[in-house]
CSV table of C-alpha atoms in Angstrom, one decimal:
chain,number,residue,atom,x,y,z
A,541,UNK,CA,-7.9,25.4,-10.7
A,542,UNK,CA,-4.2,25.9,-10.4
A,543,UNK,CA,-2.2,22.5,-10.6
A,544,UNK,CA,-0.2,21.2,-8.2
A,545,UNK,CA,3.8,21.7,-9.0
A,546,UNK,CA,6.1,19.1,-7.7
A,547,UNK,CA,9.5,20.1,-6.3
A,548,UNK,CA,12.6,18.4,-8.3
A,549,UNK,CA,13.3,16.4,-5.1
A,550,UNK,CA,9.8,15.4,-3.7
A,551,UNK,CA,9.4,12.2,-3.2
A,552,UNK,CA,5.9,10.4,-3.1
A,553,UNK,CA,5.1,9.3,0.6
A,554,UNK,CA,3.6,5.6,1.1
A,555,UNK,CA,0.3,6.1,1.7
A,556,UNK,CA,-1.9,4.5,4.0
A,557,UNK,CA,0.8,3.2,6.4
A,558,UNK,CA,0.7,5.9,8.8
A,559,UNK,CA,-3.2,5.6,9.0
A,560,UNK,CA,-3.2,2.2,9.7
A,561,UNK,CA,-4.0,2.7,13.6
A,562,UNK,CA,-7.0,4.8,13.6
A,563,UNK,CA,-8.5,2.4,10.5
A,564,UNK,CA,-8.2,-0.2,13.6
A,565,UNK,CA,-9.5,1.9,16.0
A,566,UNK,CA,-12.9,2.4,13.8
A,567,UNK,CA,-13.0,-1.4,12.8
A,568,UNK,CA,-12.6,-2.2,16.5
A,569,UNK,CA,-14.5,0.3,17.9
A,570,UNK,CA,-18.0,-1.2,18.4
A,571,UNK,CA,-17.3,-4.3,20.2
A,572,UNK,CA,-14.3,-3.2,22.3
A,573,UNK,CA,-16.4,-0.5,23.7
A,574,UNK,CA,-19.7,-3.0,25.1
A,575,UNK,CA,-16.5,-5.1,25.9
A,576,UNK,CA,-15.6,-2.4,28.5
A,577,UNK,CA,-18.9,-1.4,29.0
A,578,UNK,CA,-18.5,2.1,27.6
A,579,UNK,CA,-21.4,1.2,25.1
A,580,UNK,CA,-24.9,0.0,26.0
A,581,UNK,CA,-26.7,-2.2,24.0
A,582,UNK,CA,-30.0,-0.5,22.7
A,583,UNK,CA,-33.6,-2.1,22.0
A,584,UNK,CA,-32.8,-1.7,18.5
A,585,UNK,CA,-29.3,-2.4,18.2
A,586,UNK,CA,-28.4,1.6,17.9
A,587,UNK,CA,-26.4,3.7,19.7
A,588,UNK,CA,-27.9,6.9,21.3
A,589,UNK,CA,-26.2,9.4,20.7
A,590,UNK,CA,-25.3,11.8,23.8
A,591,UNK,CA,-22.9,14.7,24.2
A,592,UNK,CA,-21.3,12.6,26.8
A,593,UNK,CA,-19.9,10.0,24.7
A,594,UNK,CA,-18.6,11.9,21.4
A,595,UNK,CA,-16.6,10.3,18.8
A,596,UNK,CA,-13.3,11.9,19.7
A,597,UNK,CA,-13.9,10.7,23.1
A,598,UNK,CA,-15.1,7.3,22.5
A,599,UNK,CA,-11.9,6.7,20.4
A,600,UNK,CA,-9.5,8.0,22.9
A,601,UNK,CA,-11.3,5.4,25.7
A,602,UNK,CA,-11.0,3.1,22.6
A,603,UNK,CA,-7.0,3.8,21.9
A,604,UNK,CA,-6.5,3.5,25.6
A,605,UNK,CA,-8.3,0.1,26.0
A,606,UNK,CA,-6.1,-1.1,23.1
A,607,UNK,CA,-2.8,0.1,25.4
A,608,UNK,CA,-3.9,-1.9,27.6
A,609,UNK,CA,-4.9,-5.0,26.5
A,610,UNK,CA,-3.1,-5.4,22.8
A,611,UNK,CA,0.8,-5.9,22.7
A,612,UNK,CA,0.2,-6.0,18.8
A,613,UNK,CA,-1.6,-2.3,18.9
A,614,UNK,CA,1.4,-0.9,21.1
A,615,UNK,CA,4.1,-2.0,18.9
A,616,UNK,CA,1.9,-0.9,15.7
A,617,UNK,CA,1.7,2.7,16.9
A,618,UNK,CA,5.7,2.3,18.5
A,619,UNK,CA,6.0,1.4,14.2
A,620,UNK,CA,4.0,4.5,13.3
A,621,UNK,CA,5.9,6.6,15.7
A,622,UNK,CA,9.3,5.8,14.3
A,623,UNK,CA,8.6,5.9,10.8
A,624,UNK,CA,7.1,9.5,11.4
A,625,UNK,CA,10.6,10.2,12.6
A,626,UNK,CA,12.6,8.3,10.0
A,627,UNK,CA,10.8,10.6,7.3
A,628,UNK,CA,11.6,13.6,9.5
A,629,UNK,CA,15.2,12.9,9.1
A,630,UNK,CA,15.5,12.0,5.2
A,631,UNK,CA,13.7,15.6,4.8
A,632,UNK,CA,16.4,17.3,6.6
A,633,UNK,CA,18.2,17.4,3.3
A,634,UNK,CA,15.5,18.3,0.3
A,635,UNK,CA,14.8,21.5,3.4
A,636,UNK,CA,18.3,22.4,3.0
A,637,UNK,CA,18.6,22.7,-0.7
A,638,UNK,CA,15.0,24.8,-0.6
A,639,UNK,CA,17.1,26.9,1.2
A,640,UNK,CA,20.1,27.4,-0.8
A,641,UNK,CA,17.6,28.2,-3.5
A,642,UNK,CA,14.8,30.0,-2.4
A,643,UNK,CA,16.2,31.5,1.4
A,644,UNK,CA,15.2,30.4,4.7
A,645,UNK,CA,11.4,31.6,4.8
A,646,UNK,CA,10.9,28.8,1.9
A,647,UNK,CA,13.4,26.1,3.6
A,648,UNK,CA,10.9,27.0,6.7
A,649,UNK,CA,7.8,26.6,5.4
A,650,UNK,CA,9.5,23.4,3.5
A,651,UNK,CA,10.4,22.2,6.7
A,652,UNK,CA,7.0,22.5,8.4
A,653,UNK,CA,4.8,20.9,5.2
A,654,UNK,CA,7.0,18.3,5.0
A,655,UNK,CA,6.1,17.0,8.5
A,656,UNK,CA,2.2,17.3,8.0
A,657,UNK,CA,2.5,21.0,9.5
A,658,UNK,CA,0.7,24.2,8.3
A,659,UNK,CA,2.6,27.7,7.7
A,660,UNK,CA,0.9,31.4,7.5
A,661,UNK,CA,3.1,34.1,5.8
A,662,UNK,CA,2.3,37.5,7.0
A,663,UNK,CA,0.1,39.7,5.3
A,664,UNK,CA,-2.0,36.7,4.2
A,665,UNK,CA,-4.9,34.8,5.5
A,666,UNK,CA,-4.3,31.4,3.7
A,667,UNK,CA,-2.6,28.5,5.3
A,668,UNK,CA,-0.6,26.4,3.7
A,669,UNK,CA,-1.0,23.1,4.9
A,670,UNK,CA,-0.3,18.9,3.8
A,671,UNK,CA,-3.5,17.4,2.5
A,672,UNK,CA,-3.8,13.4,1.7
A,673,UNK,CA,-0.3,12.5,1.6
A,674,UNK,CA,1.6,16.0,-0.3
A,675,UNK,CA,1.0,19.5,-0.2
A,676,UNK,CA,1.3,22.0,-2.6
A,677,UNK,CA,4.8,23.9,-4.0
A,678,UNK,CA,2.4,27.6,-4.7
A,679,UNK,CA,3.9,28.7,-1.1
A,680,UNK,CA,6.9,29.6,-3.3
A,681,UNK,CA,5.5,32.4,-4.5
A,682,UNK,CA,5.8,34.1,-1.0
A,683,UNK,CA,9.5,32.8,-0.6
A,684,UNK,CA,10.6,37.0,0.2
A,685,UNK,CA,7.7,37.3,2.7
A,686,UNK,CA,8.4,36.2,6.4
A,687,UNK,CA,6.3,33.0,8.0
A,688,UNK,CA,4.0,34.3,10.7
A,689,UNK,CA,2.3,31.5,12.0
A,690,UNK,CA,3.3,27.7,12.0
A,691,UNK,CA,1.3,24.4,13.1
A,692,UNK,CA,3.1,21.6,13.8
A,693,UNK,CA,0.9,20.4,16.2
A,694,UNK,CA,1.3,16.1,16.7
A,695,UNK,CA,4.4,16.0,14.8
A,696,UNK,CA,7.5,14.6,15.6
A,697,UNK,CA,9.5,18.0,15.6
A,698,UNK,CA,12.4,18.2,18.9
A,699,UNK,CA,15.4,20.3,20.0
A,700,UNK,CA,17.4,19.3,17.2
A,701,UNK,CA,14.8,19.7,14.5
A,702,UNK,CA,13.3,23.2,15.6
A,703,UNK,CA,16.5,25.0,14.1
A,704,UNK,CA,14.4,25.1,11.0
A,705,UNK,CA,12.5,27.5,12.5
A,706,UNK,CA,14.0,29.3,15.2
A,707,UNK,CA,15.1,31.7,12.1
A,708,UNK,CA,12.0,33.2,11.7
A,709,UNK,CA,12.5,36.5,13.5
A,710,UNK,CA,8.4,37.7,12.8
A,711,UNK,CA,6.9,34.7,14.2
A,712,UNK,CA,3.6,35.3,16.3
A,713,UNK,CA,2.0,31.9,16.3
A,714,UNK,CA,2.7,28.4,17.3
A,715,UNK,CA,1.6,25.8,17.9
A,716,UNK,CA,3.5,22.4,19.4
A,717,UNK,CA,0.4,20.6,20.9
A,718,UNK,CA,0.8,17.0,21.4
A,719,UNK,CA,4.3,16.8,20.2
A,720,UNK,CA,5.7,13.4,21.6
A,721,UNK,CA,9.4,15.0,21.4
A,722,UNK,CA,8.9,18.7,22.8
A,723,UNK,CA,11.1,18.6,25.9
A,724,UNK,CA,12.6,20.9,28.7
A,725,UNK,CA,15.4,21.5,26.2
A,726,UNK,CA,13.6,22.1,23.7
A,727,UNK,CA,11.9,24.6,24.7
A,728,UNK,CA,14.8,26.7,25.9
A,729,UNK,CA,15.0,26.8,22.3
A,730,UNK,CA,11.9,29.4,22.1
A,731,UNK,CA,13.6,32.3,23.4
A,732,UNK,CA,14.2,32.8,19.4
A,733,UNK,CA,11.0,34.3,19.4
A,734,UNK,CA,11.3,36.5,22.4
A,735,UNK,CA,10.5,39.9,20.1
A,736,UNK,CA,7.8,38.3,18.2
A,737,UNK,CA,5.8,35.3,19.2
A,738,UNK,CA,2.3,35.9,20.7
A,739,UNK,CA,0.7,33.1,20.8
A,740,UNK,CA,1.9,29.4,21.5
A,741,UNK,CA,0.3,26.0,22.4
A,742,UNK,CA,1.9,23.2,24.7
A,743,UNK,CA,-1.3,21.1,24.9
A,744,UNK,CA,-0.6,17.5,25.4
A,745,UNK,CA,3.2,17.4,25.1
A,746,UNK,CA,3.8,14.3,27.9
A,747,UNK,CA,7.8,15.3,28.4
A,748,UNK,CA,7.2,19.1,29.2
A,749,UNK,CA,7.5,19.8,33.2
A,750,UNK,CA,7.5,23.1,35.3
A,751,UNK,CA,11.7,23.5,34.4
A,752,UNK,CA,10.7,23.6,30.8
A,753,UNK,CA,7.5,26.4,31.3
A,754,UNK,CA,10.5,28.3,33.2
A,755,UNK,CA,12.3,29.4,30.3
A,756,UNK,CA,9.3,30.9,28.7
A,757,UNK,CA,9.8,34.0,30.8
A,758,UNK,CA,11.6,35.4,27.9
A,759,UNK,CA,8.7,36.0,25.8
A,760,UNK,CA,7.5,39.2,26.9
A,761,UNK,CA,5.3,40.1,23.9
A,762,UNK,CA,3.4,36.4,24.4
A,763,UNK,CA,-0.6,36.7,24.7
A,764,UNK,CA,-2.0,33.6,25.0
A,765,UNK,CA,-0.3,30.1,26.4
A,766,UNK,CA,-2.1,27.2,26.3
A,767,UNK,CA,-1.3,24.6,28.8
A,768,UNK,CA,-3.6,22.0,28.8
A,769,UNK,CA,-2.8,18.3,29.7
A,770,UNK,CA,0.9,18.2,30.7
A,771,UNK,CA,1.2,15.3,32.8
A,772,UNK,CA,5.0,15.6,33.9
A,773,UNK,CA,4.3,18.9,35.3
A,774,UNK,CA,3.9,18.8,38.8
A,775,UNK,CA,2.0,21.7,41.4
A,776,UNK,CA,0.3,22.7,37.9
A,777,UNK,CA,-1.7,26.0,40.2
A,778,UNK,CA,1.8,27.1,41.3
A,779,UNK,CA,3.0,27.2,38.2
A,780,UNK,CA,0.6,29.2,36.8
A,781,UNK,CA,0.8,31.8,39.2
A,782,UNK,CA,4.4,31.9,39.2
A,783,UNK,CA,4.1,32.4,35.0
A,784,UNK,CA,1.7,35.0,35.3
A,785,UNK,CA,4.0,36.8,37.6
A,786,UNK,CA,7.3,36.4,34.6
A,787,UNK,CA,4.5,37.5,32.1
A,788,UNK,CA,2.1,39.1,33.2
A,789,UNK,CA,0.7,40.4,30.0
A,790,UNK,CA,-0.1,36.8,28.7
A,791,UNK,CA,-3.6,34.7,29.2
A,792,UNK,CA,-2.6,30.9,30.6
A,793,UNK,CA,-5.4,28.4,30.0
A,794,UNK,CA,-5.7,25.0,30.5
A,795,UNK,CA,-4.3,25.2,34.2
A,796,UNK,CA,-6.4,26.1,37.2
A,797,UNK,CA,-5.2,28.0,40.1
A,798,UNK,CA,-6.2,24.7,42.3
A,799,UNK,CA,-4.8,22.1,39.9
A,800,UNK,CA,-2.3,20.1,42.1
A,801,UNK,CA,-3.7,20.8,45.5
A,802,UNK,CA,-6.7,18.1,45.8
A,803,UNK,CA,-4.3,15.8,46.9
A,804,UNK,CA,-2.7,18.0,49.4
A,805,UNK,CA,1.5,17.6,48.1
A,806,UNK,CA,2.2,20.5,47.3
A,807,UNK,CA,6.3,20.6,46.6
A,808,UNK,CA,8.4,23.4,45.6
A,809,UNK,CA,8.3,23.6,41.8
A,810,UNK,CA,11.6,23.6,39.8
A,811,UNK,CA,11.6,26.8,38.2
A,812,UNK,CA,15.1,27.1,37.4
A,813,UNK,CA,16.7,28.4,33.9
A,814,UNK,CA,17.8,25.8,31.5
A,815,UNK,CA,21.1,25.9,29.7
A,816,UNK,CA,21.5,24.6,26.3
């Protein structure tokens, strides 16, 4: 097995601190949930175990119980949030002298495993991806090859940090799902891609709204969008349609043609171009 070669100017994250939150969430778990009554108490002290209540969804109920109820929970993941971005920052600098040395697909793919992302390089079906706290320096050896696909999905990645990508002129895949920082601005950003990307991911991102989704008109060559789970985006059925219409090659999912008309307010979505 091929070992692991460390960059001159990696640095060892701390470990465990970033985990911290969901190690709660499982010690807490179990009584929090018959607390809420999400749990019911069995003859035999078990849990039954239904397709209805699966772990990822009895920790999300759990997390949002925590919200709620624990000012001490909130500031721990306010904690975890910032020091995500704090590490962000002090990488800006190691991703800029991978460049100097190796070019930009390298400083890319730097960029992206640095923040707990994944990078494909095209040609190739391995992934490149952080694993328990550091990743692996072997992507160098496709430093000439362009990136093709990037995951970045739940990092802390925003307009000002995406300029370590928007280089990469042969990108078809990304994915910015439940990204706390991708904004309206940022993704005016994205027209970068405009002769390459094909598929991209929005799932989950809380400060994307219908003005953002306008300025993806640009990618023409885009196949699949995902759009599940946007809360700021308002008349969600419009706005499909009215994307479908600016691309009409592309598959939307996560949106449903009625989605924003149970309630009967319908208002004239904001579709207007954003200027960086």
């Amino acid at each position: 097995m091929r070992p692991t070669v460390h960059h001159p100017l990696s640095v060892t994250p701390i470990r465990g601190s970033v985990r911290i939150t969901w190690l709660l969430l499982d010690m807490a778990a179990p009584r929090l949930l018959q607390s809420v009554r999400l749990l019911r108490p069995m003859g035999h002290g078990c849990i039954r175990h239904s397709s209805s209540y699966s772990f990822p969804k009895v920790k999300q109920k759990v997390e949002q119980y925590l919200r709620s109820n624990s000012p001490a929970f909130v500031a721990l993941l306010n904690w975890n949030i910032r020091y995500k971005y704090w590490k962000l920052q002090n990488s800006n600098q190691q991703v800029i002298y991978t460049g100097e040395l190796y070019g930009k697909n390298a400083a890319a793919a730097h960029y992206i495993l640095t923040n707990e992302g994944a990078v494909r390089f095209k040609g190739h079906t391995q992934w490149y991806q952080h694993k328990g706290g550091r990743f692996s320096w072997d992507f160098l050896q496709h430093k000439d090859l362009p990136v093709e696909c990037v995951d970045l999905s739940g990092s802390t990645v925003d307009y000002l940090c995406l300029s370590n990508i928007v280089s990469l002129h042969d990108l078809r895949y990304l994915n910015l799902s439940r990204c706390p920082y991708i904004d309206d601005w940022a993704l005016s950003r994205l027209h970068a891609f405009q002769d390459s990307l094909e598929v991209l991911s929005l799932a989950g991102c809380p400060r994307v709204t219908e003005r953002g989704l306008a300025t993806l008109h640009h990618l023409q060559h885009l196949k699949h969008l995902d759009l599940t789970d946007l809360p700021s985006v308002n008349n969600k059925g419009l706005i499909r349609i009215l994307l479908e219409e600016v691309i009409p090659a592309c598959e939307i999912v996560g949106i449903e043609y009625t989605d924003g008309l149970e309630t009967g307010e319908v208002r004239a979505p904001e579709m207007t171009s954003l200027q960086p």
